[in-house]
Structure formats: structure tokens, C-alpha cells
Amino acid sequence: MSVRQTTADVVVVDYGLGNLRSVTRGLERAGADVTLSEDPAEFDAADGIVLPGVGAFSEGMDNAGPFREALVEQAEAGKPLFGICLGMQMLLTTSEEADHEGQGDAEGLDLIPGQNVRFSRDQTVPHMGWNELDVTRDHPLVEGVDGEHAYFVHSYYAVPDDENATVATTDYGTDFASIVANDAGNVFGTQFHPEKSGETGLRILRNYVDYCLDH
């Protein structure tokens, strides 16, 4: 009887923006062997890559510049790439945030075509606190989390060009995409922080580790 690999080697991208300690701790609890990396060359040997992020879109893309080419190459080669919060928004093509803040155009990774837009003035910004996940299509990341609650802190949300890229939605005056994925399924992101979302977040991180082991 063959012994299945039970620990995924996951690289967390350290580009100067992100809640690295809690993301690392959450992944380790989920069964990952985590490497914090400032070196894109370390992506090759990893089973999966996590792109965390807090802060502004344009600053995120500036900081992630040295990683851009390697992230796109790894994603296109099929490696599991998981963006968290700002990291999820960076998977898309553009964001209104850069223009809104007077920072001009900032180009995302364009791995999931679409735009990040600001919540309307009718809504309190940022959207902060616990809110419900409504899973809209199957994906390994969301197994067992439909109807559960996760922890959000954000003022912008993703609007993918292809509605099938939306894996789960959340209601905050409007139904927005709280989990997205590309067509191939290996690039995905959560607008919320799984590392701050209790058992629901841990389940998602475990689903991610399992996905890394299976691909």
C-alpha cells in the first residue's frame, strides 16, 4: 500500500504587504509546510503558492512587480495559486482603487479577467465583520462551507468578466463575488480572510492543502 503525501509544501509570497504570520499559522494548522519567500525561484519546488495582501491595489502591484512574471508562469502551468483579500483582487485585470486614489492605472495579474470596484456610497465602507458565503458553483476550495460565515475587511470587490468565475457570493447591499476562480480551477481567491474566519476559514485552508496534494 503506497503512502500518500500528507503535507503540502506551500510558498507564501512575502512582497511587503500581508498578514503573513496569521496566514502562515493558518496554513500550518491546515497541514501545510510553509515557506515565506521573497524569491520567485522558490515557486518551482512548491506544491502551491499563496498571495496574501492588505492595503492598496496599486501599492500591492508595485511591490509584487518582481514576482509578476513568475506568478503568471506558475499559474499558467497549472500550479495552485491562492489570493487572499488584496491578493485576490490582484488576480484580476484592473481596479477602480488606483484611479480613485489618484494613482492612475494599475494593472493586475489578469489571471481572472475583470475589475475591482468600490462599494456604492449607500454602503458603509469598509465592509467589515462576519458575513455569509453563498456557494454558486462547485470548486474544491468551497467543499463544506456553503452558508457558513467568514471575516471580511474591504472597500472594493471583484467583478469578473465571466460570471462563471464567481464561486461564491456574499450580500452587502449587493451580491458581490467573495470567492473567484479561473476556468482551469487552479487560480482562485477569497475576498475574506480565511486565517481570521475560525473553523470556516480553516476548512477552506484544508481544502486548499488537499487541492495542492491532488494537483
PDB file of N, CA and C in Angstrom, residues 124-191:
ATOM      1  N   THR A 124     -21.810  51.359   4.061  1.00  0.00           N
ATOM      2  CA  THR A 124     -20.711  51.726   4.941  1.00  0.00           C
ATOM      3  C   THR A 124     -19.449  51.043   4.450  1.00  0.00           C
ATOM      4  N   VAL A 125     -18.399  51.846   4.291  1.00  0.00           N
ATOM      5  CA  VAL A 125     -17.122  51.337   3.784  1.00  0.00           C
ATOM      6  C   VAL A 125     -16.051  51.601   4.847  1.00  0.00           C
ATOM      7  N   PRO A 126     -15.217  50.619   5.173  1.00  0.00           N
ATOM      8  CA  PRO A 126     -15.172  49.302   4.551  1.00  0.00           C
ATOM      9  C   PRO A 126     -16.270  48.358   5.041  1.00  0.00           C
ATOM     10  N   HIS A 127     -16.539  47.347   4.230  1.00  0.00           N
ATOM     11  CA  HIS A 127     -17.354  46.211   4.669  1.00  0.00           C
ATOM     12  C   HIS A 127     -16.479  45.430   5.641  1.00  0.00           C
ATOM     13  N   MET A 128     -16.877  45.415   6.909  1.00  0.00           N
ATOM     14  CA  MET A 128     -16.018  44.816   7.929  1.00  0.00           C
ATOM     15  C   MET A 128     -16.851  43.945   8.860  1.00  0.00           C
ATOM     16  N   GLY A 129     -16.372  42.725   9.077  1.00  0.00           N
ATOM     17  CA  GLY A 129     -17.041  41.820  10.003  1.00  0.00           C
ATOM     18  C   GLY A 129     -17.416  40.506   9.339  1.00  0.00           C
ATOM     19  N   TRP A 130     -18.252  39.755  10.026  1.00  0.00           N
ATOM     20  CA  TRP A 130     -18.635  38.424   9.567  1.00  0.00           C
ATOM     21  C   TRP A 130     -19.806  38.511   8.597  1.00  0.00           C
ATOM     22  N   ASN A 131     -19.744  37.706   7.539  1.00  0.00           N
ATOM     23  CA  ASN A 131     -20.844  37.669   6.580  1.00  0.00           C
ATOM     24  C   ASN A 131     -20.896  36.284   5.948  1.00  0.00           C
ATOM     25  N   GLU A 132     -22.040  36.002   5.317  1.00  0.00           N
ATOM     26  CA  GLU A 132     -22.333  34.643   4.859  1.00  0.00           C
ATOM     27  C   GLU A 132     -21.801  34.370   3.451  1.00  0.00           C
ATOM     28  N   LEU A 133     -21.377  33.132   3.247  1.00  0.00           N
ATOM     29  CA  LEU A 133     -20.924  32.675   1.934  1.00  0.00           C
ATOM     30  C   LEU A 133     -22.020  31.870   1.266  1.00  0.00           C
ATOM     31  N   ASP A 134     -22.382  32.282   0.057  1.00  0.00           N
ATOM     32  CA  ASP A 134     -23.374  31.556  -0.744  1.00  0.00           C
ATOM     33  C   ASP A 134     -22.645  30.950  -1.939  1.00  0.00           C
ATOM     34  N   VAL A 135     -22.369  29.664  -1.846  1.00  0.00           N
ATOM     35  CA  VAL A 135     -21.623  28.992  -2.914  1.00  0.00           C
ATOM     36  C   VAL A 135     -22.506  28.867  -4.150  1.00  0.00           C
ATOM     37  N   THR A 136     -22.002  29.340  -5.299  1.00  0.00           N
ATOM     38  CA  THR A 136     -22.797  29.366  -6.526  1.00  0.00           C
ATOM     39  C   THR A 136     -22.381  28.296  -7.530  1.00  0.00           C
ATOM     40  N   ARG A 137     -21.200  27.707  -7.344  1.00  0.00           N
ATOM     41  CA  ARG A 137     -20.804  26.598  -8.212  1.00  0.00           C
ATOM     42  C   ARG A 137     -19.757  25.749  -7.500  1.00  0.00           C
ATOM     43  N   ASP A 138     -19.589  24.537  -7.989  1.00  0.00           N
ATOM     44  CA  ASP A 138     -18.644  23.612  -7.374  1.00  0.00           C
ATOM     45  C   ASP A 138     -17.205  24.051  -7.607  1.00  0.00           C
ATOM     46  N   HIS A 139     -16.418  23.902  -6.571  1.00  0.00           N
ATOM     47  CA  HIS A 139     -14.966  24.057  -6.660  1.00  0.00           C
ATOM     48  C   HIS A 139     -14.396  23.393  -5.411  1.00  0.00           C
ATOM     49  N   PRO A 140     -13.262  22.708  -5.516  1.00  0.00           N
ATOM     50  CA  PRO A 140     -12.712  22.019  -4.343  1.00  0.00           C
ATOM     51  C   PRO A 140     -12.483  22.931  -3.138  1.00  0.00           C
ATOM     52  N   LEU A 141     -12.226  24.214  -3.373  1.00  0.00           N
ATOM     53  CA  LEU A 141     -11.940  25.137  -2.272  1.00  0.00           C
ATOM     54  C   LEU A 141     -13.127  25.319  -1.336  1.00  0.00           C
ATOM     55  N   VAL A 142     -14.353  25.179  -1.866  1.00  0.00           N
ATOM     56  CA  VAL A 142     -15.539  25.528  -1.084  1.00  0.00           C
ATOM     57  C   VAL A 142     -16.298  24.317  -0.556  1.00  0.00           C
ATOM     58  N   GLU A 143     -15.708  23.161  -0.640  1.00  0.00           N
ATOM     59  CA  GLU A 143     -16.395  21.975  -0.136  1.00  0.00           C
ATOM     60  C   GLU A 143     -16.683  22.139   1.360  1.00  0.00           C
ATOM     61  N   GLY A 144     -17.958  22.036   1.707  1.00  0.00           N
ATOM     62  CA  GLY A 144     -18.354  22.077   3.109  1.00  0.00           C
ATOM     63  C   GLY A 144     -18.511  23.450   3.726  1.00  0.00           C
ATOM     64  N   VAL A 145     -18.519  24.531   2.901  1.00  0.00           N
ATOM     65  CA  VAL A 145     -18.607  25.872   3.503  1.00  0.00           C
ATOM     66  C   VAL A 145     -19.830  26.672   3.058  1.00  0.00           C
ATOM     67  N   ASP A 146     -20.699  26.087   2.251  1.00  0.00           N
ATOM     68  CA  ASP A 146     -21.889  26.834   1.808  1.00  0.00           C
ATOM     69  C   ASP A 146     -22.737  27.232   3.010  1.00  0.00           C
ATOM     70  N   GLY A 147     -23.088  28.519   3.089  1.00  0.00           N
ATOM     71  CA  GLY A 147     -23.910  29.009   4.183  1.00  0.00           C
ATOM     72  C   GLY A 147     -23.139  29.354   5.442  1.00  0.00           C
ATOM     73  N   GLU A 148     -21.852  29.082   5.448  1.00  0.00           N
ATOM     74  CA  GLU A 148     -21.026  29.429   6.606  1.00  0.00           C
ATOM     75  C   GLU A 148     -20.617  30.903   6.522  1.00  0.00           C
ATOM     76  N   HIS A 149     -20.030  31.393   7.618  1.00  0.00           N
ATOM     77  CA  HIS A 149     -19.666  32.807   7.692  1.00  0.00           C
ATOM     78  C   HIS A 149     -18.154  32.976   7.710  1.00  0.00           C
ATOM     79  N   ALA A 150     -17.698  34.087   7.104  1.00  0.00           N
ATOM     80  CA  ALA A 150     -16.273  34.393   7.040  1.00  0.00           C
ATOM     81  C   ALA A 150     -16.068  35.859   7.405  1.00  0.00           C
ATOM     82  N   TYR A 151     -14.816  36.213   7.672  1.00  0.00           N
ATOM     83  CA  TYR A 151     -14.489  37.551   8.172  1.00  0.00           C
ATOM     84  C   TYR A 151     -13.921  38.429   7.055  1.00  0.00           C
ATOM     85  N   PHE A 152     -14.567  39.569   6.834  1.00  0.00           N
ATOM     86  CA  PHE A 152     -14.221  40.489   5.744  1.00  0.00           C
ATOM     87  C   PHE A 152     -13.710  41.828   6.279  1.00  0.00           C
ATOM     88  N   VAL A 153     -12.786  42.434   5.543  1.00  0.00           N
ATOM     89  CA  VAL A 153     -12.407  43.844   5.724  1.00  0.00           C
ATOM     90  C   VAL A 153     -11.994  44.353   4.351  1.00  0.00           C
ATOM     91  N   HIS A 154     -12.880  45.090   3.666  1.00  0.00           N
ATOM     92  CA  HIS A 154     -12.528  45.591   2.327  1.00  0.00           C
ATOM     93  C   HIS A 154     -13.504  46.675   1.885  1.00  0.00           C
ATOM     94  N   SER A 155     -13.015  47.519   0.962  1.00  0.00           N
ATOM     95  CA  SER A 155     -13.825  48.604   0.397  1.00  0.00           C
ATOM     96  C   SER A 155     -14.122  48.390  -1.080  1.00  0.00           C
ATOM     97  N   TYR A 156     -13.387  47.467  -1.705  1.00  0.00           N
ATOM     98  CA  TYR A 156     -13.548  47.151  -3.124  1.00  0.00           C
ATOM     99  C   TYR A 156     -13.853  45.671  -3.260  1.00  0.00           C
ATOM    100  N   TYR A 157     -14.497  45.320  -4.353  1.00  0.00           N
ATOM    101  CA  TYR A 157     -14.821  43.913  -4.582  1.00  0.00           C
ATOM    102  C   TYR A 157     -14.653  43.578  -6.056  1.00  0.00           C
ATOM    103  N   ALA A 158     -14.463  42.302  -6.329  1.00  0.00           N
ATOM    104  CA  ALA A 158     -14.167  41.843  -7.682  1.00  0.00           C
ATOM    105  C   ALA A 158     -15.430  41.688  -8.518  1.00  0.00           C
ATOM    106  N   VAL A 159     -15.347  42.134  -9.767  1.00  0.00           N
ATOM    107  CA  VAL A 159     -16.397  41.892 -10.757  1.00  0.00           C
ATOM    108  C   VAL A 159     -15.736  41.187 -11.951  1.00  0.00           C
ATOM    109  N   PRO A 160     -15.714  39.851 -11.956  1.00  0.00           N
ATOM    110  CA  PRO A 160     -15.088  39.139 -13.067  1.00  0.00           C
ATOM    111  C   PRO A 160     -15.858  39.359 -14.365  1.00  0.00           C
ATOM    112  N   ASP A 161     -15.138  39.345 -15.481  1.00  0.00           N
ATOM    113  CA  ASP A 161     -15.779  39.476 -16.789  1.00  0.00           C
ATOM    114  C   ASP A 161     -16.712  38.298 -17.064  1.00  0.00           C
ATOM    115  N   ASP A 162     -16.280  37.120 -16.643  1.00  0.00           N
ATOM    116  CA  ASP A 162     -17.048  35.891 -16.847  1.00  0.00           C
ATOM    117  C   ASP A 162     -17.755  35.548 -15.546  1.00  0.00           C
ATOM    118  N   GLU A 163     -19.090  35.532 -15.578  1.00  0.00           N
ATOM    119  CA  GLU A 163     -19.820  35.282 -14.328  1.00  0.00           C
ATOM    120  C   GLU A 163     -19.525  33.894 -13.768  1.00  0.00           C
ATOM    121  N   ASN A 164     -19.068  32.972 -14.616  1.00  0.00           N
ATOM    122  CA  ASN A 164     -18.734  31.634 -14.137  1.00  0.00           C
ATOM    123  C   ASN A 164     -17.465  31.637 -13.294  1.00  0.00           C
ATOM    124  N   ALA A 165     -16.721  32.749 -13.303  1.00  0.00           N
ATOM    125  CA  ALA A 165     -15.539  32.860 -12.446  1.00  0.00           C
ATOM    126  C   ALA A 165     -15.926  33.055 -10.983  1.00  0.00           C
ATOM    127  N   THR A 166     -17.177  33.406 -10.725  1.00  0.00           N
ATOM    128  CA  THR A 166     -17.655  33.574  -9.350  1.00  0.00           C
ATOM    129  C   THR A 166     -18.000  32.214  -8.763  1.00  0.00           C
ATOM    130  N   VAL A 167     -17.342  31.875  -7.668  1.00  0.00           N
ATOM    131  CA  VAL A 167     -17.562  30.588  -6.997  1.00  0.00           C
ATOM    132  C   VAL A 167     -18.520  30.748  -5.817  1.00  0.00           C
ATOM    133  N   ALA A 168     -18.457  31.904  -5.153  1.00  0.00           N
ATOM    134  CA  ALA A 168     -19.364  32.191  -4.036  1.00  0.00           C
ATOM    135  C   ALA A 168     -19.638  33.686  -4.001  1.00  0.00           C
ATOM    136  N   THR A 169     -20.815  34.031  -3.515  1.00  0.00           N
ATOM    137  CA  THR A 169     -21.173  35.437  -3.361  1.00  0.00           C
ATOM    138  C   THR A 169     -21.502  35.723  -1.900  1.00  0.00           C
ATOM    139  N   THR A 170     -21.496  37.013  -1.578  1.00  0.00           N
ATOM    140  CA  THR A 170     -21.867  37.487  -0.250  1.00  0.00           C
ATOM    141  C   THR A 170     -22.698  38.743  -0.433  1.00  0.00           C
ATOM    142  N   ASP A 171     -23.693  38.919   0.413  1.00  0.00           N
ATOM    143  CA  ASP A 171     -24.622  40.044   0.297  1.00  0.00           C
ATOM    144  C   ASP A 171     -24.184  41.183   1.214  1.00  0.00           C
ATOM    145  N   TYR A 172     -23.849  42.324   0.612  1.00  0.00           N
ATOM    146  CA  TYR A 172     -23.601  43.541   1.383  1.00  0.00           C
ATOM    147  C   TYR A 172     -24.253  44.698   0.624  1.00  0.00           C
ATOM    148  N   GLY A 173     -25.578  44.692   0.638  1.00  0.00           N
ATOM    149  CA  GLY A 173     -26.320  45.671  -0.147  1.00  0.00           C
ATOM    150  C   GLY A 173     -26.392  45.272  -1.609  1.00  0.00           C
ATOM    151  N   THR A 174     -25.394  44.576  -2.049  1.00  0.00           N
ATOM    152  CA  THR A 174     -25.353  43.964  -3.376  1.00  0.00           C
ATOM    153  C   THR A 174     -24.674  42.610  -3.223  1.00  0.00           C
ATOM    154  N   ASP A 175     -25.007  41.677  -4.096  1.00  0.00           N
ATOM    155  CA  ASP A 175     -24.321  40.386  -4.073  1.00  0.00           C
ATOM    156  C   ASP A 175     -22.987  40.544  -4.803  1.00  0.00           C
ATOM    157  N   PHE A 176     -21.899  40.399  -4.076  1.00  0.00           N
ATOM    158  CA  PHE A 176     -20.580  40.525  -4.711  1.00  0.00           C
ATOM    159  C   PHE A 176     -19.854  39.184  -4.662  1.00  0.00           C
ATOM    160  N   ALA A 177     -18.870  39.040  -5.529  1.00  0.00           N
ATOM    161  CA  ALA A 177     -18.094  37.802  -5.608  1.00  0.00           C
ATOM    162  C   ALA A 177     -17.132  37.738  -4.431  1.00  0.00           C
ATOM    163  N   SER A 178     -17.367  36.807  -3.522  1.00  0.00           N
ATOM    164  CA  SER A 178     -16.475  36.669  -2.363  1.00  0.00           C
ATOM    165  C   SER A 178     -15.437  35.574  -2.557  1.00  0.00           C
ATOM    166  N   ILE A 179     -15.652  34.688  -3.537  1.00  0.00           N
ATOM    167  CA  ILE A 179     -14.645  33.714  -3.956  1.00  0.00           C
ATOM    168  C   ILE A 179     -14.689  33.640  -5.477  1.00  0.00           C
ATOM    169  N   VAL A 180     -13.512  33.704  -6.103  1.00  0.00           N
ATOM    170  CA  VAL A 180     -13.435  33.614  -7.563  1.00  0.00           C
ATOM    171  C   VAL A 180     -12.421  32.549  -7.959  1.00  0.00           C
ATOM    172  N   ALA A 181     -12.542  32.059  -9.195  1.00  0.00           N
ATOM    173  CA  ALA A 181     -11.582  31.083  -9.718  1.00  0.00           C
ATOM    174  C   ALA A 181     -11.505  31.220 -11.237  1.00  0.00           C
ATOM    175  N   ASN A 182     -10.372  30.834 -11.799  1.00  0.00           N
ATOM    176  CA  ASN A 182     -10.226  30.853 -13.255  1.00  0.00           C
ATOM    177  C   ASN A 182     -10.871  29.614 -13.865  1.00  0.00           C
ATOM    178  N   ASP A 183     -10.886  29.561 -15.198  1.00  0.00           N
ATOM    179  CA  ASP A 183     -11.520  28.443 -15.900  1.00  0.00           C
ATOM    180  C   ASP A 183     -10.894  27.108 -15.541  1.00  0.00           C
ATOM    181  N   ALA A 184      -9.575  27.093 -15.456  1.00  0.00           N
ATOM    182  CA  ALA A 184      -8.881  25.833 -15.168  1.00  0.00           C
ATOM    183  C   ALA A 184      -9.080  25.384 -13.728  1.00  0.00           C
ATOM    184  N   GLY A 185      -9.431  26.333 -12.856  1.00  0.00           N
ATOM    185  CA  GLY A 185      -9.704  25.991 -11.465  1.00  0.00           C
ATOM    186  C   GLY A 185      -8.516  26.087 -10.538  1.00  0.00           C
ATOM    187  N   ASN A 186      -7.306  26.320 -11.074  1.00  0.00           N
ATOM    188  CA  ASN A 186      -6.123  26.320 -10.217  1.00  0.00           C
ATOM    189  C   ASN A 186      -5.749  27.694  -9.671  1.00  0.00           C
ATOM    190  N   VAL A 187      -6.379  28.743 -10.193  1.00  0.00           N
ATOM    191  CA  VAL A 187      -6.163  30.100  -9.680  1.00  0.00           C
ATOM    192  C   VAL A 187      -7.457  30.556  -9.031  1.00  0.00           C
ATOM    193  N   PHE A 188      -7.388  30.900  -7.766  1.00  0.00           N
ATOM    194  CA  PHE A 188      -8.609  31.266  -7.054  1.00  0.00           C
ATOM    195  C   PHE A 188      -8.273  32.225  -5.917  1.00  0.00           C
ATOM    196  N   GLY A 189      -9.290  32.882  -5.400  1.00  0.00           N
ATOM    197  CA  GLY A 189      -9.065  33.833  -4.322  1.00  0.00           C
ATOM    198  C   GLY A 189     -10.300  34.022  -3.475  1.00  0.00           C
ATOM    199  N   THR A 190     -10.063  34.439  -2.237  1.00  0.00           N
ATOM    200  CA  THR A 190     -11.145  34.775  -1.311  1.00  0.00           C
ATOM    201  C   THR A 190     -11.027  36.249  -0.946  1.00  0.00           C
ATOM    202  N   GLN A 191     -12.145  36.971  -1.006  1.00  0.00           N
ATOM    203  CA  GLN A 191     -12.136  38.369  -0.599  1.00  0.00           C
ATOM    204  C   GLN A 191     -11.975  38.486   0.912  1.00  0.00           C
TER     205      GLN A 191
END
